[in-house]
Coordinates of C-alpha atoms and ligand atoms in Angstrom, one line a residue:
M288 CA 11.3 -43.5 49.8
C289 CA 14.7 -44.7 48.6
G290 CA 16.7 -42.4 46.4
I291 CA 18.2 -43.7 43.2
I292 CA 20.6 -42.1 40.8
G293 CA 22.6 -43.3 37.7
F294 CA 25.2 -41.5 35.5
T295 CA 27.2 -42.6 32.4
G296 CA 29.1 -39.8 30.6
Y297 CA 32.4 -38.2 30.0
K298 CA 33.7 -37.7 33.6
P299 CA 34.1 -40.0 36.6
A300 CA 30.8 -41.0 37.9
Q301 CA 31.7 -41.6 41.6
D302 CA 31.4 -38.0 42.8
I303 CA 28.3 -37.3 40.7
L304 CA 26.7 -40.3 42.2
L305 CA 27.7 -39.5 45.8
D306 CA 26.8 -35.9 45.7
G307 CA 23.4 -36.8 44.0
L308 CA 22.8 -39.3 46.7
Q309 CA 23.4 -36.8 49.4
R310 CA 20.8 -34.6 47.9
L311 CA 18.4 -37.6 47.7
E312 CA 19.0 -38.5 51.2
Y313 CA 15.7 -37.0 52.4
R314 CA 14.2 -40.1 50.7
G315 CA 15.7 -42.4 53.1
Y316 CA 19.0 -42.8 55.0
D317 CA 19.2 -46.3 56.4
S318 CA 22.0 -47.4 54.1
A319 CA 23.7 -46.4 50.9
G320 CA 25.7 -47.9 48.0
I321 CA 27.0 -47.6 44.6
A322 CA 27.9 -49.9 41.7
F323 CA 30.2 -49.0 38.8
F324 CA 32.2 -50.5 36.0
K325 CA 35.5 -50.9 37.4
D326 CA 38.1 -49.1 35.3
N327 CA 35.5 -48.9 32.6
S328 CA 35.8 -52.6 32.0
G329 CA 32.8 -55.0 31.9
H330 CA 33.3 -55.9 35.5
V331 CA 30.9 -54.5 38.0
S332 CA 32.0 -53.4 41.6
V333 CA 29.9 -52.5 44.4
R334 CA 30.5 -50.4 47.6
K335 CA 27.7 -50.4 50.1
T336 CA 27.0 -50.0 53.8
A337 CA 24.3 -49.5 56.5
G338 CA 24.4 -45.8 57.4
K339 CA 24.2 -42.5 55.6
V340 CA 25.9 -41.4 52.4
N341 CA 29.0 -40.0 54.3
D342 CA 29.4 -43.5 55.6
L343 CA 29.4 -44.6 52.1
R344 CA 31.9 -42.0 51.0
A345 CA 34.3 -43.3 53.8
I346 CA 34.5 -46.8 52.1
C347 CA 34.7 -45.6 48.5
D348 CA 37.9 -45.7 46.5
E349 CA 39.8 -42.4 46.6
E350 CA 40.6 -42.7 42.8
N351 CA 37.8 -44.2 40.7
T352 CA 38.0 -43.3 37.0
S353 CA 34.7 -45.3 36.1
S354 CA 32.4 -43.0 34.1
T355 CA 29.4 -45.2 34.5
G356 CA 27.6 -46.1 37.8
I357 CA 24.3 -46.2 39.7
G358 CA 23.7 -45.4 43.5
H359 CA 21.0 -45.8 46.1
T360 CA 20.1 -44.5 49.5
R361 CA 17.6 -46.7 51.4
W362 CA 14.6 -46.4 53.5
A363 CA 14.1 -50.0 54.7
T364 CA 11.0 -52.1 53.7
H365 CA 11.8 -55.6 53.5
G366 CA 14.8 -56.6 55.5
G367 CA 16.4 -54.8 58.4
V368 CA 19.2 -52.1 58.2
T369 CA 22.3 -54.2 57.3
N370 CA 25.1 -54.1 55.0
A371 CA 23.8 -57.1 53.1
N372 CA 20.3 -55.5 52.6
A373 CA 21.9 -52.2 51.3
H374 CA 21.6 -51.8 47.5
P375 CA 22.9 -52.5 44.9
H376 CA 22.1 -56.1 44.7
K377 CA 24.1 -58.3 42.6
F378 CA 22.7 -61.6 41.1
G379 CA 24.5 -63.4 38.3
E380 CA 25.4 -60.8 35.7
V381 CA 22.9 -58.3 37.0
T382 CA 23.4 -55.5 39.5
L383 CA 20.5 -53.3 40.3
I384 CA 19.1 -50.6 42.6
H385 CA 15.4 -50.3 43.4
N386 CA 12.8 -47.9 44.8
G387 CA 9.5 -49.6 45.5
I388 CA 8.2 -52.9 46.8
I389 CA 8.0 -56.2 44.9
E390 CA 4.8 -57.7 46.3
N391 CA 5.1 -61.1 44.9
Y392 CA 8.7 -61.9 45.7
H393 CA 7.7 -65.0 47.7
E394 CA 6.0 -66.6 44.6
L395 CA 9.1 -65.6 42.5
I396 CA 11.5 -67.2 45.0
E397 CA 9.5 -70.5 44.6
K398 CA 9.2 -70.2 40.9
Y399 CA 12.8 -69.4 40.1
D400 CA 14.1 -71.7 42.9
L401 CA 16.0 -69.1 44.6
K402 CA 16.0 -70.5 48.2
G403 CA 19.5 -70.6 49.6
K404 CA 20.8 -68.6 46.7
L405 CA 20.1 -65.1 48.0
K406 CA 22.4 -63.1 50.1
S407 CA 20.0 -60.6 51.5
D408 CA 16.3 -60.5 52.9
T409 CA 15.2 -58.0 50.2
D410 CA 12.6 -58.2 47.6
T411 CA 15.1 -56.3 45.5
E412 CA 17.6 -59.1 45.2
V413 CA 14.7 -61.4 44.0
A414 CA 14.0 -58.9 41.2
A415 CA 17.7 -58.9 40.3
A416 CA 17.6 -62.8 40.2
V417 CA 14.5 -62.8 38.0
I418 CA 16.1 -60.4 35.6
S419 CA 19.3 -62.5 35.6
C420 CA 17.3 -65.8 35.0
N421 CA 15.8 -64.3 32.0
Y422 CA 19.1 -62.9 30.7
S423 CA 20.9 -64.5 27.8
G424 CA 23.0 -61.6 26.4
D425 CA 20.1 -59.1 25.6
P426 CA 19.5 -56.8 28.5
V427 CA 16.3 -55.3 26.9
S428 CA 14.6 -58.7 26.5
A429 CA 15.6 -59.8 30.0
I430 CA 14.0 -56.7 31.5
R431 CA 10.9 -57.1 29.4
A432 CA 10.4 -60.7 30.5
A433 CA 11.2 -60.0 34.1
V434 CA 8.9 -56.9 34.4
S435 CA 6.0 -58.9 33.1
E436 CA 6.2 -61.1 36.1
L437 CA 6.8 -58.5 38.8
K438 CA 3.8 -57.2 40.9
G439 CA 4.2 -54.0 42.9
S440 CA 5.9 -50.6 42.5
F441 CA 9.4 -50.3 41.2
A442 CA 12.1 -47.9 39.7
F443 CA 15.1 -50.0 38.7
C444 CA 18.5 -48.9 37.4
I445 CA 20.4 -51.9 36.3
L446 CA 24.0 -52.7 35.1
F447 CA 24.7 -55.9 33.2
K448 CA 28.1 -57.3 33.3
N449 CA 30.1 -57.0 30.1
H450 CA 27.9 -54.0 28.9
P451 CA 30.2 -51.2 30.1
G452 CA 29.0 -47.8 29.8
E453 CA 25.3 -48.9 29.7
I454 CA 22.6 -48.3 32.3
Y455 CA 19.2 -49.7 31.8
A456 CA 16.1 -48.5 33.7
V457 CA 12.4 -49.3 34.0
R458 CA 9.7 -48.1 36.4
N459 CA 6.1 -48.7 37.4
V460 CA 4.6 -46.2 40.0
S461 CA 7.9 -45.3 41.8
P462 CA 9.1 -42.0 40.2
M463 CA 12.2 -41.6 37.9
V464 CA 13.4 -38.8 35.9
A465 CA 16.2 -38.4 33.4
T466 CA 18.2 -36.1 31.1
H467 CA 20.9 -36.1 28.6
T468 CA 23.4 -33.3 28.0
D469 CA 26.0 -33.2 25.2
D470 CA 28.6 -31.7 27.8
H471 CA 28.2 -34.3 30.5
G472 CA 26.3 -37.4 29.4
S473 CA 23.1 -39.2 30.7
F474 CA 21.6 -38.9 34.1
I475 CA 18.6 -40.7 35.9
A476 CA 17.5 -40.2 39.4
S477 CA 14.3 -40.4 41.7
D478 CA 14.1 -36.7 41.2
L479 CA 15.7 -33.7 39.6
T480 CA 17.6 -32.4 42.7
A481 CA 20.1 -35.2 42.2
F482 CA 21.4 -33.9 38.9
I483 CA 20.2 -30.2 38.9
E484 CA 23.8 -29.2 39.0
Y485 CA 24.1 -30.4 35.4
S486 CA 20.8 -29.8 33.8
N487 CA 17.4 -28.0 34.8
S488 CA 15.8 -29.8 31.9
Y489 CA 14.6 -33.4 32.4
F490 CA 11.8 -35.8 31.4
V491 CA 9.8 -38.2 33.5
V492 CA 10.5 -41.8 32.6
P493 CA 7.1 -43.2 31.4
E494 CA 5.8 -46.2 33.2
Y495 CA 6.6 -49.6 31.6
H496 CA 9.2 -48.2 29.1
I497 CA 12.7 -49.4 29.0
M498 CA 15.6 -47.0 28.8
T499 CA 19.0 -47.7 27.5
M500 CA 21.5 -44.9 28.7
T501 CA 24.9 -44.3 27.3
D502 CA 27.2 -41.4 27.3
G503 CA 26.0 -40.5 23.8
G504 CA 22.2 -40.5 24.5
I505 CA 19.2 -42.1 25.9
K506 CA 17.0 -44.7 24.0
L507 CA 13.5 -45.0 25.3
E508 CA 11.2 -47.8 24.1
D509 CA 7.9 -49.2 25.0
M510 CA 7.3 -52.8 25.9
E511 CA 6.8 -53.7 22.3
G512 CA 10.1 -52.2 21.3
N513 CA 8.8 -49.1 19.7
D514 CA 10.8 -46.0 20.1
V515 CA 9.3 -43.2 22.1
A516 CA 10.4 -39.6 22.2
P517 CA 11.1 -38.3 25.8
Q518 CA 9.0 -35.3 26.7
Y519 CA 11.5 -32.8 28.2
M520 CA 10.5 -30.0 30.6
T521 CA 12.5 -27.3 32.4
V522 CA 12.4 -25.8 35.9
D523 CA 13.6 -22.3 36.7
W524 CA 15.5 -23.1 39.9
D525 CA 19.2 -24.1 40.0
V526 CA 21.6 -26.0 42.2
S527 CA 21.7 -23.3 44.9
T528 CA 18.0 -23.8 45.5
A529 CA 18.9 -27.4 46.5
Q530 CA 21.6 -26.5 48.8
K531 CA 21.6 -25.0 52.4
G532 CA 22.7 -21.5 51.4
G533 CA 24.5 -20.8 54.7
Y534 CA 21.7 -22.3 56.9
P535 CA 22.6 -25.1 59.3
H536 CA 19.7 -27.2 58.1
F537 CA 17.5 -27.4 55.1
M538 CA 14.4 -27.0 57.4
I539 CA 15.2 -23.6 58.8
K540 CA 16.2 -22.5 55.3
E541 CA 12.9 -23.6 54.1
I542 CA 10.9 -21.9 56.8
H543 CA 12.7 -18.7 55.8
E544 CA 11.7 -19.3 52.1
Q545 CA 8.0 -19.1 52.8
P546 CA 7.5 -15.3 51.9
Q547 CA 9.0 -16.0 48.5
A548 CA 7.2 -19.3 48.2
L549 CA 3.9 -17.6 48.7
S550 CA 4.6 -14.7 46.4
D551 CA 5.7 -17.1 43.7
T552 CA 2.6 -19.3 44.1
M553 CA -0.1 -16.6 44.5
G554 CA 1.5 -13.9 42.2
P555 CA 0.6 -15.4 38.9
R556 CA -2.8 -16.5 40.0
I557 CA -4.0 -13.1 41.2
K558 CA -5.2 -10.6 38.5
D559 CA -7.0 -7.4 39.6
L560 CA -7.2 -8.9 43.0
L561 CA -9.2 -11.7 41.8
P562 CA -8.2 -15.5 41.4
D563 CA -7.2 -16.3 37.8
F564 CA -6.1 -19.8 36.7
E565 CA -6.0 -19.1 33.0
E566 CA -2.3 -19.6 32.7
D567 CA -2.8 -23.1 34.5
G568 CA -5.3 -24.0 31.9
I569 CA -8.0 -24.4 34.6
P570 CA -11.3 -23.3 33.1
D571 CA -14.1 -21.7 35.2
S572 CA -16.3 -24.7 33.9
L573 CA -14.4 -27.0 36.3
F574 CA -16.0 -25.2 39.2
E575 CA -19.5 -24.5 37.7
G576 CA -22.2 -26.8 39.2
V577 CA -19.8 -28.2 41.9
K578 CA -21.9 -29.4 44.8
D579 CA -19.4 -30.4 47.2
I580 CA -15.5 -30.9 47.5
T581 CA -13.5 -33.8 48.7
V582 CA -9.8 -33.0 49.6
I583 CA -7.6 -36.0 49.6
A584 CA -4.1 -36.0 50.9
C585 CA -1.8 -37.3 53.6
G586 CA 0.2 -35.8 56.5
T587 CA 1.0 -32.2 56.3
A588 CA -0.5 -31.9 52.9
M589 CA -3.9 -33.2 54.5
Y590 CA -3.6 -30.7 57.3
A591 CA -3.2 -27.9 54.7
G592 CA -6.3 -29.3 53.1
N593 CA -8.1 -29.2 56.3
V594 CA -7.2 -25.4 56.8
G595 CA -8.8 -25.0 53.1
R596 CA -11.8 -27.1 54.1
T597 CA -12.5 -24.8 57.2
L598 CA -12.2 -21.7 55.0
I599 CA -14.1 -22.8 52.0
Q600 CA -16.9 -24.3 54.1
N601 CA -17.3 -21.4 56.4
K602 CA -16.7 -18.5 54.1
F603 CA -18.5 -19.8 51.0
G604 CA -20.9 -22.4 52.3
I605 CA -19.7 -25.2 50.2
P606 CA -19.6 -28.6 51.9
V607 CA -16.0 -30.0 52.1
T608 CA -14.8 -33.5 53.2
I609 CA -11.3 -34.2 54.1
A610 CA -10.1 -37.7 53.3
I611 CA -7.0 -39.3 54.5
A612 CA -5.7 -40.8 51.2
S613 CA -4.8 -44.2 52.8
E614 CA -8.5 -44.5 54.2
F615 CA -10.3 -43.0 51.3
R616 CA -9.0 -45.9 49.1
Y617 CA -10.8 -48.5 51.3
E618 CA -14.0 -46.7 52.0
R619 CA -17.2 -46.3 50.0
P620 CA -16.7 -43.1 48.0
T621 CA -19.5 -40.7 48.3
I622 CA -18.3 -38.5 45.4
S623 CA -20.3 -37.8 42.3
S624 CA -19.6 -36.2 39.0
D625 CA -20.6 -32.8 40.8
T626 CA -17.8 -33.4 43.3
L627 CA -14.6 -31.3 42.9
V628 CA -11.9 -33.7 44.1
I629 CA -8.7 -31.7 45.2
V630 CA -5.6 -33.7 45.6
C631 CA -2.8 -32.1 47.7
S632 CA 0.8 -33.3 47.5
Q633 CA 4.1 -31.6 47.8
S634 CA 6.0 -34.5 46.0
G635 CA 3.1 -35.6 43.7
E636 CA 4.3 -39.1 44.3
T637 CA 2.8 -40.2 47.6
I638 CA 1.3 -43.6 46.6
D639 CA -1.5 -43.5 48.7
T640 CA -2.7 -40.1 47.4
L641 CA -2.1 -41.2 43.8
E642 CA -4.1 -44.4 44.3
A643 CA -6.9 -42.4 45.9
L644 CA -6.9 -40.0 42.9
R645 CA -7.2 -42.9 40.7
L646 CA -10.2 -44.2 42.5
A647 CA -11.7 -40.7 42.7
G648 CA -11.2 -40.4 38.8
K649 CA -13.8 -43.2 38.4
Y650 CA -16.5 -41.1 39.8
T651 CA -15.7 -37.7 38.7
D652 CA -13.8 -35.8 35.8
R653 CA -13.2 -32.8 38.2
T654 CA -9.9 -33.8 39.7
L655 CA -7.7 -30.9 40.6
A656 CA -4.2 -31.5 41.9
V657 CA -2.3 -29.0 44.1
V658 CA 1.2 -30.3 43.7
N659 CA 4.7 -28.8 44.0
V660 CA 6.9 -31.2 41.9
K661 CA 6.4 -30.5 38.3
G662 CA 5.6 -33.6 36.1
S663 CA 5.2 -35.8 39.1
S664 CA 2.6 -38.6 38.9
I665 CA -0.2 -37.0 40.7
A666 CA 0.2 -33.9 38.5
R667 CA 0.1 -35.9 35.4
E668 CA -2.8 -38.1 36.4
S669 CA -5.4 -35.5 37.6
N670 CA -7.4 -33.6 35.2
Y671 CA -6.1 -30.3 36.2
V672 CA -3.0 -29.1 38.0
L673 CA -2.3 -26.0 40.1
Y674 CA 1.4 -26.1 40.8
T675 CA 2.6 -24.5 44.0
H676 CA 5.9 -22.7 43.5
A677 CA 7.7 -23.6 46.6
G678 CA 10.9 -24.8 45.0
P679 CA 12.4 -28.0 46.0
E680 CA 11.5 -28.9 49.6
I681 CA 14.4 -31.1 50.9
A682 CA 13.9 -31.4 54.6
V683 CA 11.9 -34.2 55.7
A684 CA 9.4 -32.2 57.6
S685 CA 7.4 -30.1 55.3
T686 CA 7.2 -26.4 55.9
K687 CA 7.0 -24.1 53.0
A688 CA 4.9 -26.7 51.1
Y689 CA 2.3 -26.4 53.8
S690 CA 1.9 -22.6 53.5
V691 CA 1.7 -22.7 49.8
Q692 CA -0.9 -25.4 49.7
V693 CA -3.1 -23.4 52.1
A694 CA -2.8 -20.4 49.8
A695 CA -3.6 -22.5 46.8
M696 CA -6.6 -23.8 48.7
Y697 CA -7.6 -20.3 49.6
L698 CA -7.4 -19.2 45.9
I699 CA -9.5 -22.2 44.7
G700 CA -12.1 -21.3 47.5
C701 CA -12.2 -17.8 46.1
K702 CA -12.6 -19.1 42.5
L703 CA -15.5 -21.4 43.7
G704 CA -17.1 -18.6 45.7
L705 CA -17.3 -16.4 42.7
V706 CA -18.2 -19.0 40.2
L707 CA -20.9 -20.4 42.4
G708 CA -22.2 -17.0 43.4
R709 CA -21.3 -17.5 47.0
A710 CA -19.3 -14.3 47.3
T711 CA -19.2 -11.0 45.3
E712 CA -16.1 -9.6 43.5
A713 CA -15.8 -6.9 46.3
E714 CA -15.7 -9.5 49.1
V715 CA -13.2 -11.7 47.3
R716 CA -11.0 -8.6 46.4
E717 CA -10.9 -7.6 50.1
F718 CA -9.9 -11.1 51.1
I719 CA -7.3 -11.3 48.3
S720 CA -5.7 -8.0 49.2
G721 CA -5.1 -9.3 52.6
L722 CA -3.7 -12.5 51.2
K723 CA -1.1 -10.6 49.1
N724 CA 0.1 -8.9 52.3
I725 CA 1.0 -12.2 53.9
P726 CA 4.5 -12.6 52.6
S727 CA 5.6 -9.3 54.1
L728 CA 3.9 -10.1 57.4
I729 CA 5.7 -13.4 57.5
E730 CA 9.0 -11.4 57.4
E731 CA 7.9 -9.7 60.6
V732 CA 7.1 -13.1 62.2
L733 CA 10.5 -14.5 61.1
K734 CA 12.1 -11.7 63.1
M735 CA 10.9 -13.5 66.2
E736 CA 13.2 -16.5 65.7
E737 CA 15.6 -15.8 68.5
R738 CA 12.6 -15.4 71.0
I739 CA 11.0 -18.7 69.9
K740 CA 14.5 -20.3 70.0
G741 CA 14.6 -19.4 73.7
L742 CA 11.0 -20.8 74.3
A743 CA 12.2 -24.0 72.7
N744 CA 14.7 -24.5 75.5
R745 CA 11.6 -25.1 77.7
M746 CA 10.4 -27.9 75.4
V747 CA 13.6 -29.9 75.2
N748 CA 13.0 -32.1 78.4
T749 CA 9.4 -32.6 78.0
K750 CA 7.7 -35.9 77.2
D751 CA 4.2 -34.7 76.2
A752 CA 2.8 -31.5 74.6
F753 CA -0.6 -30.4 73.6
Y754 CA -1.7 -28.1 70.9
I755 CA -5.1 -26.3 71.4
G756 CA -7.2 -24.0 69.4
R757 CA -10.7 -23.6 67.8
G758 CA -11.8 -23.3 64.2
L759 CA -8.9 -22.4 61.9
D760 CA -6.6 -22.4 65.0
Y761 CA -7.5 -25.9 65.6
T762 CA -6.8 -27.1 62.1
L763 CA -3.4 -25.3 62.4
S764 CA -2.7 -27.1 65.8
M765 CA -2.7 -30.4 64.0
E766 CA 0.1 -29.4 61.8
G767 CA 1.9 -27.8 64.8
A768 CA 1.8 -31.0 66.8
L769 CA 2.9 -33.2 63.8
K770 CA 6.0 -30.8 63.3
L771 CA 7.0 -31.2 66.8
K772 CA 6.5 -35.0 67.1
E773 CA 8.2 -35.9 63.8
I774 CA 11.5 -34.1 64.4
S775 CA 11.8 -33.8 68.2
Y776 CA 10.2 -37.3 69.1
I777 CA 8.2 -35.6 71.9
H778 CA 4.6 -37.0 72.0
S779 CA 2.4 -34.2 71.0
E780 CA -1.4 -34.0 70.2
A781 CA -3.7 -31.3 68.9
Y782 CA -7.2 -30.9 70.4
A783 CA -10.0 -28.8 69.7
A784 CA -9.8 -26.6 72.7
G785 CA -13.5 -27.2 73.7
E786 CA -12.8 -31.0 73.5
L787 CA -10.1 -31.3 76.1
K788 CA -12.6 -31.5 79.0
H789 CA -14.1 -34.6 77.5
G790 CA -11.1 -36.9 78.4
T791 CA -7.7 -35.6 77.5
I792 CA -7.6 -33.0 80.3
S793 CA -6.7 -35.8 82.6
L794 CA -3.2 -35.8 81.0
I795 CA -2.3 -32.3 82.1
T796 CA -0.2 -32.2 85.1
D797 CA 2.3 -29.8 86.6
G798 CA 4.3 -28.2 83.7
T799 CA 2.8 -30.0 80.8
P800 CA 3.3 -27.7 77.8
V801 CA 0.2 -26.4 76.2
I802 CA 0.6 -24.4 73.0
A803 CA -2.6 -22.4 72.7
I804 CA -3.6 -20.4 69.7
A805 CA -6.3 -17.9 70.0
T806 CA -6.7 -15.7 66.9
Q807 CA -10.3 -16.4 66.0
Q808 CA -12.3 -13.5 67.5
N809 CA -15.7 -15.5 67.3
V810 CA -14.4 -18.1 69.7
Y811 CA -11.7 -16.0 71.4
S812 CA -13.3 -15.9 75.0
K813 CA -14.1 -19.6 74.7
V814 CA -10.5 -20.5 73.9
I815 CA -9.3 -18.2 76.8
S816 CA -11.6 -20.1 79.2
N817 CA -10.3 -23.4 77.9
I818 CA -6.8 -22.2 78.4
R819 CA -7.6 -21.2 82.1
E820 CA -8.9 -24.7 82.6
V821 CA -5.5 -26.3 81.7
K822 CA -3.6 -23.5 83.5
A823 CA -5.6 -24.3 86.6
R824 CA -4.3 -27.9 86.4
G825 CA -0.7 -26.8 86.2
A826 CA 0.0 -26.5 82.5
Y827 CA 2.7 -24.4 81.1
V828 CA 0.8 -22.3 78.5
L829 CA 2.4 -20.6 75.5
L830 CA -0.1 -18.6 73.9
I831 CA -0.2 -17.2 70.4
S832 CA -2.7 -14.5 69.8
K833 CA -3.2 -11.1 68.1
D834 CA -3.4 -9.3 71.6
K835 CA -0.6 -6.8 72.0
E836 CA 0.1 -8.0 75.4
I837 CA -1.3 -10.4 78.0
T838 CA -0.4 -9.8 81.6
D839 CA -2.9 -12.0 83.3
E840 CA -0.9 -14.9 84.7
T841 CA -4.0 -17.0 84.9
V842 CA -4.0 -17.2 81.1
C843 CA -0.4 -17.9 80.0
D844 CA 3.1 -18.2 80.9
E845 CA 4.4 -16.9 77.6
H846 CA 2.7 -14.9 75.0
I847 CA 3.7 -14.4 71.4
S848 CA 1.9 -11.5 69.8
I849 CA 1.3 -11.8 66.0
P850 CA 0.6 -8.9 63.6
D851 CA -3.2 -8.1 63.6
I852 CA -4.7 -9.3 60.4
S853 CA -8.1 -10.8 59.4
D854 CA -8.9 -14.1 61.3
E855 CA -8.9 -16.1 58.1
L856 CA -5.3 -15.4 57.5
T857 CA -3.6 -15.5 60.9
I858 CA -2.7 -19.1 60.2
F859 CA 0.0 -18.1 57.9
E860 CA 1.7 -16.1 60.7
S861 CA 1.0 -18.7 63.5
I862 CA 2.5 -21.6 61.6
I863 CA 5.8 -19.8 61.3
I864 CA 6.0 -19.8 65.1
L865 CA 5.2 -23.5 65.4
Q866 CA 7.6 -24.5 62.7
I867 CA 10.4 -22.6 64.4
L868 CA 9.4 -23.9 67.9
A869 CA 9.5 -27.5 66.5
Y870 CA 12.9 -26.8 64.7
Y871 CA 14.7 -25.4 67.7
T872 CA 13.4 -28.1 70.0
S873 CA 14.7 -30.9 67.7
V874 CA 18.1 -29.1 67.4
G875 CA 18.1 -28.5 71.2
K876 CA 17.6 -32.3 71.7
G877 CA 20.6 -33.0 69.3
I878 CA 18.5 -34.5 66.6
D879 CA 19.1 -33.7 62.9
P880 CA 15.7 -32.1 61.9
D881 CA 16.4 -32.7 58.3
Q882 CA 16.6 -36.4 58.8
P883 CA 14.5 -37.7 61.7
R884 CA 14.5 -41.3 62.5
N885 CA 12.2 -43.7 60.7
L886 CA 11.0 -41.0 58.2
A887 CA 11.6 -40.3 54.7
K888 CA 10.1 -37.7 52.3
S889 CA 8.0 -38.9 49.3
V890 CA 6.3 -41.9 50.6
T891 CA 6.0 -44.3 47.7
V892 CA 5.1 -47.3 49.8
E893 CA 1.5 -48.1 50.9
Ligands
F6R1075 C1 5.3 -34.1 57.3 C2 5.3 -34.4 56.0 C3 4.4 -35.6 55.6 C4 3.9 -35.2 54.1 C5 3.1 -36.4 53.5 C6 2.5 -36.2 52.3 O1 6.2 -33.1 57.7 O2 6.1 -33.9 55.3 O3 3.4 -35.8 56.4 O4 3.1 -34.1 54.2 O5 3.9 -37.7 53.7 O6 3.5 -36.1 51.3 P1 3.3 -35.2 50.0 O7 2.7 -33.9 50.3 O8 4.6 -35.3 49.2 O9 2.1 -36.1 49.3

């Protein structure tokens, strides 16, 4: 939610800021803006506008020699989508950009007598004013004083008039990473993709530490003024990973990256066809004596966790509860020290998930994060981390992160099965040898892209769609329905196939699309009966199954046959079809699937 970037160095800042913002647009695209020291003087200039980064480019100066600036792309929280509410915000001698929410901004308006003095409706401008009111020449003291008064989450990059070449930064909860290179200078951003072109090494800005950035380096100090050494880390991807690479959208590129992402995630964790987390520093003792599991996550990550729940409970007999992070936080926890808490998150920054993890940590030391972004808050705050290696996921709709999360859950399940004596090594080896084949089977499914594209044409004019299945196919349906609704704006719901007749079937009329998934042999005939029930009421049925062919018109209108593998693994194949279907439906409707309305990736507001 909201992308921020700052650069001060040896080259003009404007293009670095604009290109970085473009890469951060997945975090929000309601408005965009930059601020910079005009002609490297002490005077700060601002360009900002409602709209996307390309709209901002259009109003930027063609020649801009400033080598210090900050930039922002907004996902609106307080105040509508207007030019005035776009960041940066200027108050007095302070210009800042913000990701997060200042919860006590009403009180601060009273306290600092700001009524009538603000130009926007944002909480951010209030923060700028509070810093400005505390400023008498020393930026660090002003930030320290202001931050002690702010309640809520924030990542700020701040310019002070008459301090050319300097960027100040501080954060609480909202993410921010930074780096310095001798060749270019100092960078800061919401995430590494913004400056990956210049460095693949970076550090996470610690919470409640103040940073002073200049072209020569970065000074990091705690609130008492003690110097702190940044903890640098590196990633093994480069700028090409964060570009479209010839694909029209990030989403379809990321769908195609799934075989690689799965190989990268599973490969290092499989030794002799058994799960091995030694390199991750996860000891078997974490799993010893586990009585139950709680999986905490949001959205797609939660649906991935739900697939894991179904497998782990059914295959290994371990009770698993799925908790929606935003609900878990306000319910009475039922976890104990024998509960393994698995927290799933692509970004590692989703605030609801992070807060739920913090709460869970009060009851058990067995917290294990399945996270994609290295060094993210959730990764740092859980007791153990199993990183998924999907590389950067930039499209707002999650695709490859889902598959690798499911794979990670499956491997964790296998480890638990072995440690708790719920499965023999031979059983686990058989299962994992199937899992290892998944990347090449997905390549086969990806070859069906043109066919699925054709099927998507049928969806473009529809208002409602239903996804049905049983068992693992039902859990998969939830993700399929979410994919379609978030990027095509078609109302779509997932139902356990046997549940339809208890109410929802009344919504099925002539031509209503029903995407049915029937890959689980133990319930196959039941699902087929359920499909016949909707077909008899006029539904247009698209069926995904392992059958080579289905000619019976009372079952389906279209059939997609997936390669025949064990029931527990078909989900990896079926999800590809559902993702491609959603993608082409969105494109067919003229929507940008990478940036659907109202959404943003990395949800750092509650
Ligand atoms: C949907 C989607 C979201 C995220 C959710 C959690 O396509 O991407 O539902 O899955 O916001 O995000 P992470 O995994 O970053 O915690």
